[in-house]
Amino acid sequence: MALIYSTTPHDTAELVALRQVINDNERAFSEIRTIYSVDQRRLCDEHDALMAAQRPIYPTPEHLQGLDMVAEMMRAGTEYGDHHGSPRQVDREAGRALPRSVDFSSFACRINIRA
């Protein structure tokens, strides 16, 4: 709805009263929309702050541990991982499994770090 400002010489008392009701309702709806908009903005700000507080800081300690392990394997010339960088059975048995967020393939010369 929109506010009705104009009148005509033919307006009856009923039309004037109806126009007043329409204008009053429009003002009330406008206030409700403003309140809703302010609430939505506040909720979005609170949600953004909550999500930012839960966001991990990179690199994580797990990433750093995995990269240290990869560096040691590269220095020692140890073969590790399949072509995707997942640990092979031989690697698991030798206790060389990297953290889940780090994949390394000595065959493909690839390091993948996942968030």
JSON list of N, CA and C in Angstrom, two decimals, residues 67-111:
[
{"chain": "A", "resi": 67, "resn": "LEU", "atom": "N", "xyz": [53.22, -31.08, 7.80]},
{"chain": "A", "resi": 67, "resn": "LEU", "atom": "CA", "xyz": [54.28, -30.53, 6.96]},
{"chain": "A", "resi": 67, "resn": "LEU", "atom": "C", "xyz": [55.66, -30.88, 7.51]},
{"chain": "A", "resi": 68, "resn": "ASP", "atom": "N", "xyz": [55.80, -30.87, 8.84]},
{"chain": "A", "resi": 68, "resn": "ASP", "atom": "CA", "xyz": [57.07, -31.30, 9.44]},
{"chain": "A", "resi": 68, "resn": "ASP", "atom": "C", "xyz": [57.36, -32.76, 9.09]},
{"chain": "A", "resi": 69, "resn": "MET", "atom": "N", "xyz": [56.35, -33.61, 9.18]},
{"chain": "A", "resi": 69, "resn": "MET", "atom": "CA", "xyz": [56.53, -35.03, 8.86]},
{"chain": "A", "resi": 69, "resn": "MET", "atom": "C", "xyz": [56.90, -35.20, 7.38]},
{"chain": "A", "resi": 70, "resn": "VAL", "atom": "N", "xyz": [56.27, -34.42, 6.50]},
{"chain": "A", "resi": 70, "resn": "VAL", "atom": "CA", "xyz": [56.59, -34.50, 5.07]},
{"chain": "A", "resi": 70, "resn": "VAL", "atom": "C", "xyz": [58.03, -34.08, 4.83]},
{"chain": "A", "resi": 71, "resn": "ALA", "atom": "N", "xyz": [58.45, -32.99, 5.50]},
{"chain": "A", "resi": 71, "resn": "ALA", "atom": "CA", "xyz": [59.84, -32.53, 5.33]},
{"chain": "A", "resi": 71, "resn": "ALA", "atom": "C", "xyz": [60.83, -33.59, 5.78]},
{"chain": "A", "resi": 72, "resn": "GLU", "atom": "N", "xyz": [60.53, -34.26, 6.89]},
{"chain": "A", "resi": 72, "resn": "GLU", "atom": "CA", "xyz": [61.42, -35.33, 7.36]},
{"chain": "A", "resi": 72, "resn": "GLU", "atom": "C", "xyz": [61.48, -36.48, 6.36]},
{"chain": "A", "resi": 73, "resn": "MET", "atom": "N", "xyz": [60.33, -36.85, 5.80]},
{"chain": "A", "resi": 73, "resn": "MET", "atom": "CA", "xyz": [60.30, -37.94, 4.82]},
{"chain": "A", "resi": 73, "resn": "MET", "atom": "C", "xyz": [61.08, -37.56, 3.57]},
{"chain": "A", "resi": 74, "resn": "MET", "atom": "N", "xyz": [60.95, -36.31, 3.14]},
{"chain": "A", "resi": 74, "resn": "MET", "atom": "CA", "xyz": [61.66, -35.88, 1.93]},
{"chain": "A", "resi": 74, "resn": "MET", "atom": "C", "xyz": [63.17, -35.88, 2.17]},
{"chain": "A", "resi": 75, "resn": "ARG", "atom": "N", "xyz": [63.59, -35.40, 3.34]},
{"chain": "A", "resi": 75, "resn": "ARG", "atom": "CA", "xyz": [65.03, -35.40, 3.66]},
{"chain": "A", "resi": 75, "resn": "ARG", "atom": "C", "xyz": [65.58, -36.83, 3.72]},
{"chain": "A", "resi": 76, "resn": "ALA", "atom": "N", "xyz": [64.79, -37.74, 4.26]},
{"chain": "A", "resi": 76, "resn": "ALA", "atom": "CA", "xyz": [65.24, -39.13, 4.40]},
{"chain": "A", "resi": 76, "resn": "ALA", "atom": "C", "xyz": [65.07, -39.93, 3.11]},
{"chain": "A", "resi": 77, "resn": "GLY", "atom": "N", "xyz": [64.37, -39.36, 2.14]},
{"chain": "A", "resi": 77, "resn": "GLY", "atom": "CA", "xyz": [64.15, -40.08, 0.88]},
{"chain": "A", "resi": 77, "resn": "GLY", "atom": "C", "xyz": [63.14, -41.20, 1.03]},
{"chain": "A", "resi": 78, "resn": "THR", "atom": "N", "xyz": [62.25, -41.08, 1.98]},
{"chain": "A", "resi": 78, "resn": "THR", "atom": "CA", "xyz": [61.25, -42.12, 2.24]},
{"chain": "A", "resi": 78, "resn": "THR", "atom": "C", "xyz": [60.11, -42.01, 1.23]},
{"chain": "A", "resi": 79, "resn": "GLU", "atom": "N", "xyz": [59.77, -43.16, 0.65]},
{"chain": "A", "resi": 79, "resn": "GLU", "atom": "CA", "xyz": [58.62, -43.19, -0.24]},
{"chain": "A", "resi": 79, "resn": "GLU", "atom": "C", "xyz": [57.36, -43.22, 0.60]},
{"chain": "A", "resi": 80, "resn": "TYR", "atom": "N", "xyz": [56.38, -42.41, 0.21]},
{"chain": "A", "resi": 80, "resn": "TYR", "atom": "CA", "xyz": [55.15, -42.33, 1.01]},
{"chain": "A", "resi": 80, "resn": "TYR", "atom": "C", "xyz": [53.96, -42.12, 0.09]},
{"chain": "A", "resi": 81, "resn": "GLY", "atom": "N", "xyz": [52.87, -42.74, 0.45]},
{"chain": "A", "resi": 81, "resn": "GLY", "atom": "CA", "xyz": [51.57, -42.47, -0.17]},
{"chain": "A", "resi": 81, "resn": "GLY", "atom": "C", "xyz": [51.40, -43.05, -1.55]},
{"chain": "A", "resi": 82, "resn": "ASP", "atom": "N", "xyz": [50.11, -43.16, -1.92]},
{"chain": "A", "resi": 82, "resn": "ASP", "atom": "CA", "xyz": [49.80, -43.57, -3.29]},
{"chain": "A", "resi": 82, "resn": "ASP", "atom": "C", "xyz": [49.79, -42.32, -4.17]},
{"chain": "A", "resi": 83, "resn": "HIS", "atom": "N", "xyz": [49.34, -42.46, -5.40]},
{"chain": "A", "resi": 83, "resn": "HIS", "atom": "CA", "xyz": [49.38, -41.31, -6.32]},
{"chain": "A", "resi": 83, "resn": "HIS", "atom": "C", "xyz": [48.43, -40.19, -5.89]},
{"chain": "A", "resi": 84, "resn": "HIS", "atom": "N", "xyz": [47.46, -40.47, -5.02]},
{"chain": "A", "resi": 84, "resn": "HIS", "atom": "CA", "xyz": [46.56, -39.43, -4.49]},
{"chain": "A", "resi": 84, "resn": "HIS", "atom": "C", "xyz": [47.13, -38.77, -3.23]},
{"chain": "A", "resi": 85, "resn": "GLY", "atom": "N", "xyz": [48.11, -39.41, -2.61]},
{"chain": "A", "resi": 85, "resn": "GLY", "atom": "CA", "xyz": [48.68, -38.88, -1.38]},
{"chain": "A", "resi": 85, "resn": "GLY", "atom": "C", "xyz": [48.15, -39.54, -0.13]},
{"chain": "A", "resi": 86, "resn": "SER", "atom": "N", "xyz": [47.28, -40.52, -0.29]},
{"chain": "A", "resi": 86, "resn": "SER", "atom": "CA", "xyz": [46.77, -41.27, 0.87]},
{"chain": "A", "resi": 86, "resn": "SER", "atom": "C", "xyz": [47.81, -42.27, 1.32]},
{"chain": "A", "resi": 87, "resn": "PRO", "atom": "N", "xyz": [47.90, -42.53, 2.64]},
{"chain": "A", "resi": 87, "resn": "PRO", "atom": "CA", "xyz": [48.91, -43.48, 3.11]},
{"chain": "A", "resi": 87, "resn": "PRO", "atom": "C", "xyz": [48.61, -44.90, 2.62]},
{"chain": "A", "resi": 88, "resn": "ARG", "atom": "N", "xyz": [49.64, -45.61, 2.24]},
{"chain": "A", "resi": 88, "resn": "ARG", "atom": "CA", "xyz": [49.50, -47.00, 1.84]},
{"chain": "A", "resi": 88, "resn": "ARG", "atom": "C", "xyz": [49.53, -47.87, 3.09]},
{"chain": "A", "resi": 89, "resn": "GLN", "atom": "N", "xyz": [49.22, -49.14, 2.94]},
{"chain": "A", "resi": 89, "resn": "GLN", "atom": "CA", "xyz": [49.26, -50.07, 4.06]},
{"chain": "A", "resi": 89, "resn": "GLN", "atom": "C", "xyz": [50.66, -50.13, 4.66]},
{"chain": "A", "resi": 90, "resn": "VAL", "atom": "N", "xyz": [51.68, -50.10, 3.79]},
{"chain": "A", "resi": 90, "resn": "VAL", "atom": "CA", "xyz": [53.07, -50.13, 4.25]},
{"chain": "A", "resi": 90, "resn": "VAL", "atom": "C", "xyz": [53.36, -48.92, 5.14]},
{"chain": "A", "resi": 91, "resn": "ASP", "atom": "N", "xyz": [52.83, -47.76, 4.75]},
{"chain": "A", "resi": 91, "resn": "ASP", "atom": "CA", "xyz": [53.05, -46.54, 5.54]},
{"chain": "A", "resi": 91, "resn": "ASP", "atom": "C", "xyz": [52.37, -46.63, 6.90]},
{"chain": "A", "resi": 92, "resn": "ARG", "atom": "N", "xyz": [51.17, -47.16, 6.92]},
{"chain": "A", "resi": 92, "resn": "ARG", "atom": "CA", "xyz": [50.45, -47.31, 8.19]},
{"chain": "A", "resi": 92, "resn": "ARG", "atom": "C", "xyz": [51.18, -48.27, 9.14]},
{"chain": "A", "resi": 93, "resn": "GLU", "atom": "N", "xyz": [51.65, -49.37, 8.57]},
{"chain": "A", "resi": 93, "resn": "GLU", "atom": "CA", "xyz": [52.35, -50.36, 9.39]},
{"chain": "A", "resi": 93, "resn": "GLU", "atom": "C", "xyz": [53.66, -49.81, 9.95]},
{"chain": "A", "resi": 94, "resn": "ALA", "atom": "N", "xyz": [54.28, -48.89, 9.19]},
{"chain": "A", "resi": 94, "resn": "ALA", "atom": "CA", "xyz": [55.54, -48.29, 9.63]},
{"chain": "A", "resi": 94, "resn": "ALA", "atom": "C", "xyz": [55.30, -47.10, 10.57]},
{"chain": "A", "resi": 95, "resn": "GLY", "atom": "N", "xyz": [54.02, -46.74, 10.80]},
{"chain": "A", "resi": 95, "resn": "GLY", "atom": "CA", "xyz": [53.69, -45.62, 11.69]},
{"chain": "A", "resi": 95, "resn": "GLY", "atom": "C", "xyz": [53.94, -44.27, 11.08]},
{"chain": "A", "resi": 96, "resn": "ARG", "atom": "N", "xyz": [53.87, -44.20, 9.75]},
{"chain": "A", "resi": 96, "resn": "ARG", "atom": "CA", "xyz": [54.14, -42.95, 9.06]},
{"chain": "A", "resi": 96, "resn": "ARG", "atom": "C", "xyz": [52.88, -42.24, 8.58]},
{"chain": "A", "resi": 97, "resn": "ALA", "atom": "N", "xyz": [51.73, -42.57, 9.08]},
{"chain": "A", "resi": 97, "resn": "ALA", "atom": "CA", "xyz": [50.50, -41.95, 8.60]},
{"chain": "A", "resi": 97, "resn": "ALA", "atom": "C", "xyz": [50.47, -40.47, 8.98]},
{"chain": "A", "resi": 98, "resn": "LEU", "atom": "N", "xyz": [50.21, -39.63, 8.00]},
{"chain": "A", "resi": 98, "resn": "LEU", "atom": "CA", "xyz": [50.12, -38.19, 8.22]},
{"chain": "A", "resi": 98, "resn": "LEU", "atom": "C", "xyz": [48.76, -37.84, 8.82]},
{"chain": "A", "resi": 99, "resn": "PRO", "atom": "N", "xyz": [48.63, -36.65, 9.40]},
{"chain": "A", "resi": 99, "resn": "PRO", "atom": "CA", "xyz": [47.31, -36.20, 9.86]},
{"chain": "A", "resi": 99, "resn": "PRO", "atom": "C", "xyz": [46.31, -36.19, 8.70]},
{"chain": "A", "resi": 100, "resn": "ARG", "atom": "N", "xyz": [45.03, -36.30, 9.02]},
{"chain": "A", "resi": 100, "resn": "ARG", "atom": "CA", "xyz": [44.00, -36.42, 7.98]},
{"chain": "A", "resi": 100, "resn": "ARG", "atom": "C", "xyz": [43.93, -35.23, 7.05]},
{"chain": "A", "resi": 101, "resn": "SER", "atom": "N", "xyz": [44.36, -34.07, 7.50]},
{"chain": "A", "resi": 101, "resn": "SER", "atom": "CA", "xyz": [44.24, -32.88, 6.66]},
{"chain": "A", "resi": 101, "resn": "SER", "atom": "C", "xyz": [45.44, -32.69, 5.72]},
{"chain": "A", "resi": 102, "resn": "VAL", "atom": "N", "xyz": [46.41, -33.59, 5.78]},
{"chain": "A", "resi": 102, "resn": "VAL", "atom": "CA", "xyz": [47.60, -33.47, 4.93]},
{"chain": "A", "resi": 102, "resn": "VAL", "atom": "C", "xyz": [47.77, -34.76, 4.14]},
{"chain": "A", "resi": 103, "resn": "ASP", "atom": "N", "xyz": [47.86, -34.61, 2.82]},
{"chain": "A", "resi": 103, "resn": "ASP", "atom": "CA", "xyz": [48.14, -35.75, 1.93]},
{"chain": "A", "resi": 103, "resn": "ASP", "atom": "C", "xyz": [49.48, -35.48, 1.26]},
{"chain": "A", "resi": 104, "resn": "PHE", "atom": "N", "xyz": [50.26, -36.54, 1.09]},
{"chain": "A", "resi": 104, "resn": "PHE", "atom": "CA", "xyz": [51.56, -36.41, 0.45]},
{"chain": "A", "resi": 104, "resn": "PHE", "atom": "C", "xyz": [51.83, -37.63, -0.40]},
{"chain": "A", "resi": 105, "resn": "SER", "atom": "N", "xyz": [52.27, -37.38, -1.61]},
{"chain": "A", "resi": 105, "resn": "SER", "atom": "CA", "xyz": [52.66, -38.47, -2.50]},
{"chain": "A", "resi": 105, "resn": "SER", "atom": "C", "xyz": [54.08, -38.21, -2.98]},
{"chain": "A", "resi": 106, "resn": "SER", "atom": "N", "xyz": [55.00, -39.07, -2.55]},
{"chain": "A", "resi": 106, "resn": "SER", "atom": "CA", "xyz": [56.38, -38.92, -3.01]},
{"chain": "A", "resi": 106, "resn": "SER", "atom": "C", "xyz": [56.51, -39.31, -4.48]},
{"chain": "A", "resi": 107, "resn": "PHE", "atom": "N", "xyz": [55.58, -40.13, -4.95]},
{"chain": "A", "resi": 107, "resn": "PHE", "atom": "CA", "xyz": [55.61, -40.57, -6.36]},
{"chain": "A", "resi": 107, "resn": "PHE", "atom": "C", "xyz": [55.16, -39.46, -7.30]},
{"chain": "A", "resi": 108, "resn": "ALA", "atom": "N", "xyz": [54.12, -38.73, -6.90]},
{"chain": "A", "resi": 108, "resn": "ALA", "atom": "CA", "xyz": [53.60, -37.65, -7.75]},
{"chain": "A", "resi": 108, "resn": "ALA", "atom": "C", "xyz": [54.16, -36.29, -7.36]},
{"chain": "A", "resi": 109, "resn": "CYS", "atom": "N", "xyz": [55.02, -36.26, -6.32]},
{"chain": "A", "resi": 109, "resn": "CYS", "atom": "CA", "xyz": [55.58, -35.00, -5.81]},
{"chain": "A", "resi": 109, "resn": "CYS", "atom": "C", "xyz": [54.46, -34.00, -5.51]},
{"chain": "A", "resi": 110, "resn": "ARG", "atom": "N", "xyz": [53.51, -34.45, -4.70]},
{"chain": "A", "resi": 110, "resn": "ARG", "atom": "CA", "xyz": [52.32, -33.65, -4.44]},
{"chain": "A", "resi": 110, "resn": "ARG", "atom": "C", "xyz": [52.05, -33.60, -2.94]},
{"chain": "A", "resi": 111, "resn": "ILE", "atom": "N", "xyz": [51.74, -32.38, -2.45]},
{"chain": "A", "resi": 111, "resn": "ILE", "atom": "CA", "xyz": [51.27, -32.19, -1.08]},
{"chain": "A", "resi": 111, "resn": "ILE", "atom": "C", "xyz": [49.91, -31.50, -1.18]}
]
